[in-house]
Amino acid sequence: MDEAVRARQRWTFTVQTPLGETHSTYAITDVALIYESDDPLAGDGAAVRWSTIREGSTAAMEGMGGRGGPDLPTWVPAQMEWLVLTRIDEVESSFMRRLPPPGADREALLAAVRERLGTRWLGEGLPLKEAQQRMGTHSQEWSGLKVAGIVVAVLGMLVLAILLLALLLTPFVLVPAGLVAGGWLLRRGLRMLRDAKAAAGMAVAQVGRARIGLVHIEAPAEAATPTRAAITGRACAWWDVAVWVWYESDSEDSGGWRRVASRHGGSAESIDIGDETGSATVWLNGAELLLELRSWESDKGDKDDKDALPPRGVALLDTLGFPWRGGQRLRVTEECVEVGATLYVIGTLDLRRNVPESQAPGWLERTVDAIRTGAWRRNVVAAAPAPMRVVLAVFIGFIDMFTGIGAARMRPRTSRDGPPPALSPNARMVWKGHGDRPFIVSDRPEQGALAALRKRAWITGGIGAAILCFVLYELVS
């Protein structure tokens, strides 16, 4: 658009949606307000000339969730707010787009719009229904037939998904899928046992004196900007916290823990280690992380002072709406890399300039990454015919909300194909290396780390072997 080139003011912002991060831009020119977005549901954007605007305001609607409820997906805000503009004699083509999150950009954008609309500006924060009624943007066709059609279409997709799941559970699909999954898990377990055996015979090297290649290093963790763990308050490179609630089942003697909240701090993509001989960065992509997990339960916390939940944790739970002594049975877990704690590292030491920028994962790893990170969502919706995009987006959002309750505030999952840390070319770093070299990082002593790795290996390999046995049984029977 020519107006975009001559824009006097521009604001770019990011919001979370069921399809992932959406990047949008508002631009103000002397002629028009221009909106652009990479949201597949928003089309190519919109340009509204100031002279054609009849009225404008912001409209708001309360979101879901809140204190005392489980975490909902991050794209479910506490409040949604739109910029609404109506055009002269064009009610059906009214402009309604999401505003930037609260902050300086939002205030500057609204100030610029108010200045140009003058008396045509109706106000801010109007309830959505009131704004639609006052500005004449409420469409009975949209609120009735179209919404009902979307609901019916989404329900139809749910039925199809259930039928597809039933189809996937037939032997014709389970057997080949079981062969792949079972073989992969068994191979992974055997590889971890091999790594544990190889690591047991390696001598410890100091960080600054270790030779390039496969190394065994034990050195304190470092962090330029430590972050305080949410429960214990320890200075950490990063930390992860989860809150669980015990839910009783129909049987009085059974039940289960369900995650209701998660919080995290710091970056877990890499960690610095150092001793008196030098320092290095450990790039954690592909590492077997074996970290101590601290746990507290509300019905056990007062039996021993050392097992009692720290005051910092009690305050966090009060903020979340799950008081530690509120009658519910709670469990809190904290996993972190504490600054100054000795890390046990087995990996490949190299100079940063020798580490490739891309790991070129195989098709299976790319598929797993797309599922883990949710990158597939936007591509699927963008590839669908325009009339189906809203239905697909609503369906994906429903599934994401249903499966993501309580886990939405966990540390975001990043792709394994991400770039290495930005370091000087001669900086020393430890990474997974080429081929099938062992890569282990733990905050436990060597024997404890290797014991944990062997336990994980037996569990992983055992699951794989059980799946393969089931597949063989199905083939024979």
CSV table of C-alpha atoms in Angstrom, one decimal:
chain,number,residue,atom,x,y,z
A,1,MET,CA,0.0,0.0,0.0
A,2,ASP,CA,1.3,3.5,-0.9
A,3,GLU,CA,0.0,4.9,2.3
A,4,ALA,CA,2.1,2.4,4.3
A,5,VAL,CA,5.3,3.8,2.8
A,6,ARG,CA,4.4,7.3,3.9
A,7,ALA,CA,3.3,6.3,7.3
A,8,ARG,CA,4.0,9.0,10.0
A,9,GLN,CA,3.6,6.6,12.9
A,10,ARG,CA,3.8,2.8,13.1
A,11,TRP,CA,3.3,0.3,15.9
A,12,THR,CA,4.1,-3.4,15.6
A,13,PHE,CA,3.0,-5.8,18.3
A,14,THR,CA,2.6,-9.6,19.0
A,15,VAL,CA,-0.4,-11.4,20.5
A,16,GLN,CA,-0.9,-15.0,21.3
A,17,THR,CA,-3.7,-16.9,19.4
A,18,PRO,CA,-4.7,-20.5,19.1
A,19,LEU,CA,-2.5,-20.6,16.0
A,20,GLY,CA,0.6,-19.3,17.8
A,21,GLU,CA,2.1,-15.9,17.8
A,22,THR,CA,0.4,-13.3,15.5
A,23,HIS,CA,2.4,-10.2,14.5
A,24,SER,CA,0.3,-7.1,13.6
A,25,THR,CA,1.1,-3.5,12.6
A,26,TYR,CA,-0.9,-0.3,12.8
A,27,ALA,CA,0.3,2.6,10.7
A,28,ILE,CA,-1.1,6.2,10.6
A,29,THR,CA,-0.8,8.4,7.6
A,30,ASP,CA,-2.4,11.7,6.7
A,31,VAL,CA,-5.0,9.8,4.6
A,32,ALA,CA,-5.8,6.5,6.4
A,33,LEU,CA,-5.3,4.1,9.2
A,34,ILE,CA,-3.6,1.0,7.9
A,35,TYR,CA,-3.7,-2.5,9.6
A,36,GLU,CA,-1.5,-5.4,8.5
A,37,SER,CA,-1.2,-8.9,10.1
A,38,ASP,CA,0.1,-12.3,9.4
A,39,ASP,CA,-3.0,-13.9,11.0
A,40,PRO,CA,-4.4,-16.2,8.4
A,41,LEU,CA,-7.9,-15.2,9.6
A,42,ALA,CA,-7.3,-11.5,9.1
A,43,GLY,CA,-6.7,-11.6,5.3
A,44,ASP,CA,-4.2,-9.1,3.8
A,45,GLY,CA,-5.0,-6.3,6.2
A,46,ALA,CA,-7.2,-3.2,5.9
A,47,ALA,CA,-6.9,0.5,5.2
A,48,VAL,CA,-9.6,2.9,6.4
A,49,ARG,CA,-9.6,6.4,5.2
A,50,TRP,CA,-10.2,9.0,7.9
A,51,SER,CA,-12.8,10.8,5.8
A,52,THR,CA,-15.0,7.6,5.6
A,53,ILE,CA,-15.1,7.0,9.3
A,54,ARG,CA,-18.4,7.7,10.9
A,55,GLU,CA,-17.6,6.8,14.6
A,56,GLY,CA,-14.9,5.0,16.5
A,57,SER,CA,-14.2,3.6,20.0
A,58,THR,CA,-12.6,0.7,21.7
A,59,ALA,CA,-14.7,-2.3,22.8
A,60,ALA,CA,-13.7,-4.7,25.5
A,61,MET,CA,-14.9,-8.1,26.7
A,62,GLU,CA,-13.9,-10.1,29.8
A,63,GLY,CA,-11.9,-13.2,29.1
A,64,MET,CA,-11.8,-16.5,31.0
A,65,GLY,CA,-9.9,-17.9,33.9
A,66,GLY,CA,-8.5,-15.9,36.8
A,67,ARG,CA,-7.4,-16.3,40.4
A,68,GLY,CA,-8.3,-19.7,41.9
A,69,GLY,CA,-8.7,-21.4,38.6
A,70,PRO,CA,-6.3,-23.6,36.6
A,71,ASP,CA,-4.0,-22.0,34.0
A,72,LEU,CA,-5.7,-21.6,30.7
A,73,PRO,CA,-3.7,-21.3,27.4
A,74,THR,CA,-1.7,-18.1,27.1
A,75,TRP,CA,-3.9,-17.0,24.1
A,76,VAL,CA,-6.9,-16.8,26.5
A,77,PRO,CA,-6.5,-13.2,27.9
A,78,ALA,CA,-8.1,-11.8,31.0
A,79,GLN,CA,-9.7,-9.2,28.8
A,80,MET,CA,-9.9,-8.7,25.0
A,81,GLU,CA,-10.0,-5.3,23.5
A,82,TRP,CA,-10.6,-4.1,19.9
A,83,LEU,CA,-10.4,-0.9,18.0
A,84,VAL,CA,-13.8,-0.5,16.3
A,85,LEU,CA,-14.5,1.9,13.5
A,86,THR,CA,-17.7,2.3,11.4
A,87,ARG,CA,-17.7,3.7,7.9
A,88,ILE,CA,-20.2,6.0,6.5
A,89,ASP,CA,-23.2,4.0,5.1
A,90,GLU,CA,-21.1,0.8,5.2
A,91,VAL,CA,-22.1,-1.0,8.4
A,92,GLU,CA,-21.2,-4.5,7.2
A,93,SER,CA,-17.6,-3.5,6.4
A,94,SER,CA,-16.9,-2.0,9.7
A,95,PHE,CA,-13.3,-2.2,11.0
A,96,MET,CA,-12.7,-4.3,14.2
A,97,ARG,CA,-9.2,-5.4,15.1
A,98,ARG,CA,-7.3,-6.4,18.2
A,99,LEU,CA,-5.4,-3.6,20.0
A,100,PRO,CA,-1.8,-3.9,21.2
A,101,PRO,CA,-1.4,-5.1,24.8
A,102,PRO,CA,-1.6,-2.4,27.5
A,103,GLY,CA,1.4,-0.2,27.4
A,104,ALA,CA,3.0,2.8,25.6
A,105,ASP,CA,2.2,1.6,22.1
A,106,ARG,CA,-1.5,1.1,22.8
A,107,GLU,CA,-1.8,4.6,24.4
A,108,ALA,CA,0.1,6.3,21.5
A,109,LEU,CA,-2.0,4.6,18.9
A,110,LEU,CA,-5.3,5.5,20.6
A,111,ALA,CA,-4.1,9.1,21.1
A,112,ALA,CA,-3.4,9.4,17.4
A,113,VAL,CA,-6.8,8.0,16.5
A,114,ARG,CA,-8.6,10.3,18.9
A,115,GLU,CA,-6.8,13.3,17.5
A,116,ARG,CA,-7.9,12.5,14.0
A,117,LEU,CA,-11.5,11.6,14.8
A,118,GLY,CA,-12.3,14.4,17.2
A,119,THR,CA,-16.0,14.4,18.1
A,120,ARG,CA,-16.5,11.2,16.2
A,121,TRP,CA,-14.6,9.3,19.0
A,122,LEU,CA,-17.1,7.7,21.4
A,123,GLY,CA,-14.8,6.6,24.2
A,124,GLU,CA,-12.7,3.7,25.4
A,125,GLY,CA,-13.4,0.4,27.1
A,126,LEU,CA,-17.0,0.2,26.1
A,127,PRO,CA,-18.5,-3.3,26.7
A,128,LEU,CA,-18.6,-5.1,23.3
A,129,LYS,CA,-22.4,-5.4,23.1
A,130,GLU,CA,-22.9,-1.8,24.1
A,131,ALA,CA,-20.3,-0.6,21.5
A,132,GLN,CA,-22.0,-2.7,18.8
A,133,GLN,CA,-25.4,-1.3,19.6
A,134,ARG,CA,-24.3,2.4,19.8
A,135,MET,CA,-22.3,2.1,16.6
A,136,GLY,CA,-24.7,0.0,14.7
A,137,THR,CA,-22.2,-2.8,14.0
A,138,HIS,CA,-24.2,-5.6,15.5
A,139,SER,CA,-25.2,-8.1,12.8
A,140,GLN,CA,-28.0,-10.4,13.6
A,141,GLU,CA,-26.9,-12.7,10.8
A,142,TRP,CA,-23.4,-13.0,12.2
A,143,SER,CA,-24.6,-13.5,15.8
A,144,GLY,CA,-27.2,-16.1,14.8
A,145,LEU,CA,-26.8,-18.1,11.7
A,146,LYS,CA,-23.1,-17.8,11.2
A,147,VAL,CA,-22.2,-18.5,14.8
A,148,ALA,CA,-24.6,-21.5,14.8
A,149,GLY,CA,-23.0,-22.7,11.6
A,150,ILE,CA,-19.6,-22.5,13.1
A,151,VAL,CA,-20.7,-24.4,16.2
A,152,VAL,CA,-22.3,-27.1,14.1
A,153,ALA,CA,-19.2,-27.4,11.9
A,154,VAL,CA,-16.9,-27.6,15.0
A,155,LEU,CA,-19.1,-30.3,16.5
A,156,GLY,CA,-18.9,-32.2,13.2
A,157,MET,CA,-15.1,-32.0,13.2
A,158,LEU,CA,-15.1,-33.3,16.8
A,159,VAL,CA,-17.2,-36.3,15.7
A,160,LEU,CA,-14.8,-36.9,12.7
A,161,ALA,CA,-11.8,-36.6,15.1
A,162,ILE,CA,-13.4,-39.3,17.3
A,163,LEU,CA,-14.0,-41.6,14.3
A,164,LEU,CA,-10.5,-41.0,13.1
A,165,LEU,CA,-9.1,-41.8,16.5
A,166,ALA,CA,-11.2,-45.1,16.5
A,167,LEU,CA,-9.7,-45.9,13.1
A,168,LEU,CA,-6.2,-45.2,14.4
A,169,LEU,CA,-6.8,-47.7,17.2
A,170,THR,CA,-7.4,-50.6,14.8
A,171,PRO,CA,-4.6,-53.2,14.3
A,172,PHE,CA,-4.0,-51.9,10.7
A,173,VAL,CA,-2.7,-48.7,12.1
A,174,LEU,CA,-1.6,-49.7,15.6
A,175,VAL,CA,0.8,-52.4,14.4
A,176,PRO,CA,3.0,-50.3,12.1
A,177,ALA,CA,2.8,-47.3,14.4
A,178,GLY,CA,3.7,-49.6,17.3
A,179,LEU,CA,6.7,-50.9,15.4
A,180,VAL,CA,8.0,-47.4,14.8
A,181,ALA,CA,7.3,-46.1,18.3
A,182,GLY,CA,8.4,-49.2,20.1
A,183,GLY,CA,11.6,-49.5,18.1
A,184,TRP,CA,12.4,-45.8,18.6
A,185,LEU,CA,11.9,-46.0,22.4
A,186,LEU,CA,13.9,-49.3,22.7
A,187,ARG,CA,16.7,-47.8,20.6
A,188,ARG,CA,16.7,-44.6,22.8
A,189,GLY,CA,16.8,-46.7,26.0
A,190,LEU,CA,19.8,-48.7,24.7
A,191,ARG,CA,21.6,-45.6,23.6
A,192,MET,CA,21.2,-44.1,27.1
A,193,LEU,CA,22.6,-47.2,28.6
A,194,ARG,CA,25.5,-47.0,26.2
A,195,ASP,CA,26.0,-43.3,27.2
A,196,ALA,CA,26.0,-44.2,30.9
A,197,LYS,CA,28.6,-46.9,30.3
A,198,ALA,CA,30.8,-44.6,28.2
A,199,ALA,CA,30.6,-41.7,30.8
A,200,ALA,CA,31.5,-44.0,33.7
A,201,GLY,CA,35.0,-44.4,32.4
A,202,MET,CA,35.9,-40.8,31.5
A,203,ALA,CA,38.3,-38.7,33.5
A,204,VAL,CA,37.3,-35.3,34.8
A,205,ALA,CA,38.8,-32.3,33.0
A,206,GLN,CA,39.0,-28.6,34.1
A,207,VAL,CA,37.0,-26.2,31.9
A,208,GLY,CA,39.9,-24.1,30.6
A,209,ARG,CA,42.3,-27.1,30.1
A,210,ALA,CA,39.9,-29.6,28.5
A,211,ARG,CA,40.9,-30.6,25.0
A,212,ILE,CA,38.5,-30.2,22.0
A,213,GLY,CA,36.4,-33.3,21.6
A,214,LEU,CA,34.3,-35.5,24.0
A,215,VAL,CA,34.9,-34.2,27.6
A,216,HIS,CA,33.8,-34.9,31.1
A,217,ILE,CA,33.6,-31.6,33.1
A,218,GLU,CA,32.4,-30.9,36.6
A,219,ALA,CA,32.2,-27.1,37.3
A,220,PRO,CA,29.9,-24.6,39.0
A,221,ALA,CA,27.0,-23.1,37.1
A,222,GLU,CA,27.2,-19.4,36.3
A,223,ALA,CA,24.7,-16.7,35.2
A,224,ALA,CA,25.2,-13.1,34.2
A,225,THR,CA,21.7,-12.2,35.5
A,226,PRO,CA,20.5,-14.8,38.0
A,227,THR,CA,16.8,-15.2,38.7
A,228,ARG,CA,15.2,-16.1,42.0
A,229,ALA,CA,13.4,-19.4,42.1
A,230,ALA,CA,9.7,-18.9,42.9
A,231,ILE,CA,9.6,-21.4,45.8
A,232,THR,CA,13.0,-21.5,47.5
A,233,GLY,CA,14.2,-18.1,46.4
A,234,ARG,CA,17.6,-19.6,45.3
A,235,ALA,CA,19.6,-17.6,42.7
A,236,CYS,CA,19.3,-19.7,39.6
A,237,ALA,CA,20.2,-19.6,35.9
A,238,TRP,CA,16.6,-20.9,35.3
A,239,TRP,CA,13.8,-22.5,37.2
A,240,ASP,CA,10.5,-24.3,36.6
A,241,VAL,CA,7.6,-24.6,39.1
A,242,ALA,CA,4.4,-26.7,38.9
A,243,VAL,CA,1.4,-26.8,41.2
A,244,TRP,CA,-0.8,-29.9,41.4
A,245,VAL,CA,-4.2,-30.6,43.1
A,246,TRP,CA,-5.3,-34.0,44.2
A,247,TYR,CA,-8.7,-34.9,42.7
A,248,GLU,CA,-10.7,-37.8,44.1
A,249,SER,CA,-12.2,-40.3,41.7
A,250,ASP,CA,-15.5,-42.1,42.0
A,251,SER,CA,-13.7,-44.6,44.3
A,252,GLU,CA,-12.8,-43.4,47.7
A,253,ASP,CA,-9.4,-45.1,47.6
A,254,SER,CA,-8.3,-43.7,44.3
A,255,GLY,CA,-7.6,-40.4,42.7
A,256,GLY,CA,-4.9,-38.5,40.9
A,257,TRP,CA,-2.8,-35.4,40.7
A,258,ARG,CA,-3.7,-32.8,38.1
A,259,ARG,CA,-1.5,-29.8,37.2
A,260,VAL,CA,-3.3,-26.5,37.7
A,261,ALA,CA,-0.5,-24.0,37.4
A,262,SER,CA,3.0,-23.6,36.2
A,263,ARG,CA,5.6,-20.8,36.3
A,264,HIS,CA,9.1,-20.5,35.0
A,265,GLY,CA,12.0,-18.0,35.0
A,266,GLY,CA,15.3,-17.6,33.1
A,267,SER,CA,16.4,-19.1,29.8
A,268,ALA,CA,17.0,-22.9,29.6
A,269,GLU,CA,18.6,-22.9,26.1
A,270,SER,CA,22.1,-22.7,27.5
A,271,ILE,CA,24.1,-22.5,30.7
A,272,ASP,CA,27.5,-21.1,31.5
A,273,ILE,CA,30.0,-23.1,33.6
A,274,GLY,CA,33.4,-22.0,34.9
A,275,ASP,CA,36.2,-22.7,37.3
A,276,GLU,CA,39.6,-21.2,38.1
A,277,THR,CA,41.0,-22.3,34.7
A,278,GLY,CA,38.3,-20.8,32.4
A,279,SER,CA,34.7,-20.8,31.4
A,280,ALA,CA,32.5,-22.3,28.7
A,281,THR,CA,28.8,-22.3,27.5
A,282,VAL,CA,26.8,-25.5,27.4
A,283,TRP,CA,24.3,-25.4,24.6
A,284,LEU,CA,21.5,-27.7,26.0
A,285,ASN,CA,19.9,-28.6,22.6
A,286,GLY,CA,19.6,-32.4,22.6
A,287,ALA,CA,21.0,-32.9,26.1
A,288,GLU,CA,19.8,-35.5,28.6
A,289,LEU,CA,18.9,-33.2,31.5
A,290,LEU,CA,19.0,-35.0,34.9
A,291,LEU,CA,18.0,-32.3,37.5
A,292,GLU,CA,16.9,-32.7,41.1
A,293,LEU,CA,13.2,-32.2,41.5
A,294,ARG,CA,12.2,-30.8,44.9
A,295,SER,CA,8.6,-31.5,46.0
A,296,TRP,CA,6.3,-30.5,48.8
A,297,GLU,CA,2.8,-31.8,49.7
A,298,SER,CA,0.4,-29.8,51.8
A,299,ASP,CA,-0.5,-32.8,54.1
A,300,LYS,CA,3.1,-33.4,54.9
A,301,GLY,CA,4.7,-30.0,55.0
A,302,ASP,CA,4.4,-29.3,58.7
A,303,LYS,CA,5.8,-32.6,59.9
A,304,ASP,CA,9.4,-31.5,59.5
A,305,ASP,CA,10.7,-27.9,59.1
A,306,LYS,CA,13.1,-28.9,56.4
A,307,ASP,CA,10.2,-30.3,54.3
A,308,ALA,CA,7.8,-27.3,54.9
A,309,LEU,CA,7.0,-25.2,52.0
A,310,PRO,CA,9.1,-22.0,52.1
A,311,PRO,CA,7.3,-18.7,52.8
A,312,ARG,CA,8.0,-17.6,49.2
A,313,GLY,CA,6.1,-20.6,47.9
A,314,VAL,CA,3.2,-20.0,50.3
A,315,ALA,CA,2.9,-16.4,49.0
A,316,LEU,CA,3.0,-17.6,45.4
A,317,LEU,CA,0.1,-20.1,46.0
A,318,ASP,CA,-1.9,-17.4,47.7
A,319,THR,CA,-1.4,-15.2,44.6
A,320,LEU,CA,-2.6,-18.0,42.3
A,321,GLY,CA,-5.7,-18.7,44.5
A,322,PHE,CA,-4.6,-22.1,45.8
A,323,PRO,CA,-3.8,-21.4,49.5
A,324,TRP,CA,-1.4,-23.9,51.0
A,325,ARG,CA,-3.7,-24.5,53.9
A,326,GLY,CA,-7.0,-23.9,52.1
A,327,GLY,CA,-8.4,-27.4,52.4
A,328,GLN,CA,-7.2,-28.8,49.1
A,329,ARG,CA,-4.5,-31.3,48.9
A,330,LEU,CA,-1.6,-29.7,47.0
A,331,ARG,CA,1.7,-30.7,45.7
A,332,VAL,CA,4.4,-28.1,44.6
A,333,THR,CA,7.5,-29.1,42.6
A,334,GLU,CA,10.5,-27.0,41.7
A,335,GLU,CA,13.3,-27.8,39.3
A,336,CYS,CA,16.2,-25.4,38.8
A,337,VAL,CA,19.8,-24.9,38.0
A,338,GLU,CA,21.2,-23.1,40.9
A,339,VAL,CA,24.1,-20.6,40.4
A,340,GLY,CA,27.2,-22.0,42.1
A,341,ALA,CA,25.9,-25.6,42.1
A,342,THR,CA,28.3,-28.1,40.5
A,343,LEU,CA,27.1,-29.4,37.1
A,344,TYR,CA,28.1,-32.8,35.8
A,345,VAL,CA,28.6,-32.4,32.0
A,346,ILE,CA,29.5,-35.0,29.4
A,347,GLY,CA,29.5,-33.6,25.9
A,348,THR,CA,31.5,-32.4,22.9
A,349,LEU,CA,33.8,-29.4,23.6
A,350,ASP,CA,34.4,-27.2,20.5
A,351,LEU,CA,34.9,-23.6,19.5
A,352,ARG,CA,31.8,-21.6,18.6
A,353,ARG,CA,33.0,-21.1,15.0
A,354,ASN,CA,33.0,-24.9,14.4
A,355,VAL,CA,29.4,-25.4,15.6
A,356,PRO,CA,27.0,-25.5,12.6
A,357,GLU,CA,24.2,-22.9,12.6
A,358,SER,CA,21.6,-25.6,11.7
A,359,GLN,CA,21.3,-29.2,12.8
A,360,ALA,CA,19.3,-30.3,9.8
A,361,PRO,CA,16.9,-32.7,11.7
A,362,GLY,CA,15.3,-35.6,9.9
A,363,TRP,CA,11.7,-35.8,8.9
A,364,LEU,CA,10.7,-37.6,12.2
A,365,GLU,CA,12.4,-34.9,14.3
A,366,ARG,CA,10.8,-32.1,12.2
A,367,THR,CA,7.4,-33.7,12.7
A,368,VAL,CA,7.9,-34.1,16.5
A,369,ASP,CA,9.1,-30.5,16.7
A,370,ALA,CA,6.1,-29.2,14.7
A,371,ILE,CA,3.8,-31.0,17.2
A,372,ARG,CA,5.7,-30.0,20.3
A,373,THR,CA,5.9,-26.3,19.3
A,374,GLY,CA,2.5,-26.0,17.6
A,375,ALA,CA,4.0,-24.7,14.4
A,376,TRP,CA,1.7,-26.9,12.4
A,377,ARG,CA,-1.4,-25.0,13.3
A,378,ARG,CA,-0.8,-21.8,11.3
A,379,ASN,CA,0.2,-23.8,8.2
A,380,VAL,CA,-2.9,-26.0,8.3
A,381,VAL,CA,-5.3,-23.0,8.7
A,382,ALA,CA,-3.5,-21.0,6.1
A,383,ALA,CA,-3.7,-23.9,3.6
A,384,ALA,CA,-7.5,-24.4,4.2
A,385,PRO,CA,-10.1,-22.7,2.0
A,386,ALA,CA,-11.1,-19.3,3.3
A,387,PRO,CA,-14.6,-20.4,4.4
A,388,MET,CA,-13.1,-23.2,6.6
A,389,ARG,CA,-10.4,-21.2,8.3
A,390,VAL,CA,-12.5,-19.9,11.1
A,391,VAL,CA,-14.0,-23.3,11.8
A,392,LEU,CA,-10.5,-24.9,11.8
A,393,ALA,CA,-9.2,-22.1,14.1
A,394,VAL,CA,-12.1,-22.6,16.6
A,395,PHE,CA,-11.6,-26.4,16.5
A,396,ILE,CA,-7.9,-26.1,17.2
A,397,GLY,CA,-8.5,-23.6,19.9
A,398,PHE,CA,-11.0,-25.9,21.6
A,399,ILE,CA,-8.6,-28.8,21.5
A,400,ASP,CA,-5.7,-26.7,22.8
A,401,MET,CA,-7.8,-25.3,25.6
A,402,PHE,CA,-9.1,-28.8,26.6
A,403,THR,CA,-5.6,-30.4,26.6
A,404,GLY,CA,-3.6,-27.4,27.9
A,405,ILE,CA,-5.5,-26.7,31.1
A,406,GLY,CA,-3.0,-26.4,34.0
A,407,ALA,CA,0.0,-26.6,31.7
A,408,ALA,CA,-0.4,-23.4,29.6
A,409,ARG,CA,2.2,-21.4,31.6
A,410,MET,CA,4.9,-24.0,31.3
A,411,ARG,CA,8.2,-23.1,29.7
A,412,PRO,CA,7.6,-22.7,26.0
A,413,ARG,CA,8.8,-25.5,23.9
A,414,THR,CA,11.5,-24.5,21.4
A,415,SER,CA,12.5,-26.3,18.2
A,416,ARG,CA,15.5,-28.6,18.3
A,417,ASP,CA,16.6,-26.9,15.1
A,418,GLY,CA,17.2,-23.5,16.8
A,419,PRO,CA,20.5,-21.7,16.3
A,420,PRO,CA,23.3,-22.0,18.8
A,421,PRO,CA,24.1,-19.2,21.3
A,422,ALA,CA,25.4,-16.0,20.0
A,423,LEU,CA,29.1,-16.1,21.1
A,424,SER,CA,32.4,-14.9,19.8
A,425,PRO,CA,34.0,-17.3,17.2
A,426,ASN,CA,36.7,-18.4,19.6
A,427,ALA,CA,34.4,-19.0,22.6
A,428,ARG,CA,34.5,-22.5,24.0
A,429,MET,CA,31.2,-24.3,24.2
A,430,VAL,CA,29.9,-27.8,24.9
A,431,TRP,CA,27.2,-29.3,22.7
A,432,LYS,CA,25.8,-32.6,21.5
A,433,GLY,CA,28.4,-32.9,18.7
A,434,HIS,CA,28.1,-35.0,15.6
A,435,GLY,CA,26.8,-38.5,15.4
A,436,ASP,CA,25.5,-40.3,18.4
A,437,ARG,CA,27.9,-39.0,21.1
A,438,PRO,CA,26.6,-38.9,24.7
A,439,PHE,CA,25.4,-35.5,26.0
A,440,ILE,CA,24.5,-35.5,29.7
A,441,VAL,CA,23.9,-32.5,32.0
A,442,SER,CA,23.1,-33.0,35.7
A,443,ASP,CA,23.2,-31.1,39.0
A,444,ARG,CA,23.8,-34.4,40.8
A,445,PRO,CA,27.2,-36.0,41.6
A,446,GLU,CA,28.5,-38.4,39.0
A,447,GLN,CA,27.2,-41.6,40.5
A,448,GLY,CA,23.8,-40.1,41.1
A,449,ALA,CA,23.6,-38.7,37.6
A,450,LEU,CA,24.6,-42.0,36.0
A,451,ALA,CA,22.1,-43.9,38.2
A,452,ALA,CA,19.3,-41.5,37.1
A,453,LEU,CA,20.3,-42.0,33.5
A,454,ARG,CA,20.3,-45.8,33.8
A,455,LYS,CA,16.9,-45.6,35.5
A,456,ARG,CA,15.5,-43.5,32.7
A,457,ALA,CA,17.1,-45.8,30.1
A,458,TRP,CA,15.4,-48.9,31.6
A,459,ILE,CA,12.0,-47.2,31.8
A,460,THR,CA,12.3,-45.9,28.2
A,461,GLY,CA,13.6,-49.2,26.8
A,462,GLY,CA,11.0,-51.1,28.9
A,463,ILE,CA,8.1,-49.2,27.4
A,464,GLY,CA,9.5,-49.7,23.9
A,465,ALA,CA,9.9,-53.4,24.5
A,466,ALA,CA,6.4,-53.7,25.9
A,467,ILE,CA,5.0,-51.9,22.8
A,468,LEU,CA,6.9,-54.3,20.5
A,469,CYS,CA,5.7,-57.3,22.4
A,470,PHE,CA,2.1,-56.1,22.0
A,471,VAL,CA,2.7,-55.6,18.3
A,472,LEU,CA,4.1,-59.1,18.0
A,473,TYR,CA,1.1,-60.5,19.9
A,474,GLU,CA,-1.3,-58.7,17.5
A,475,LEU,CA,0.6,-60.1,14.5
A,476,VAL,CA,0.5,-63.7,15.8
A,477,SER,CA,-3.1,-63.5,16.9
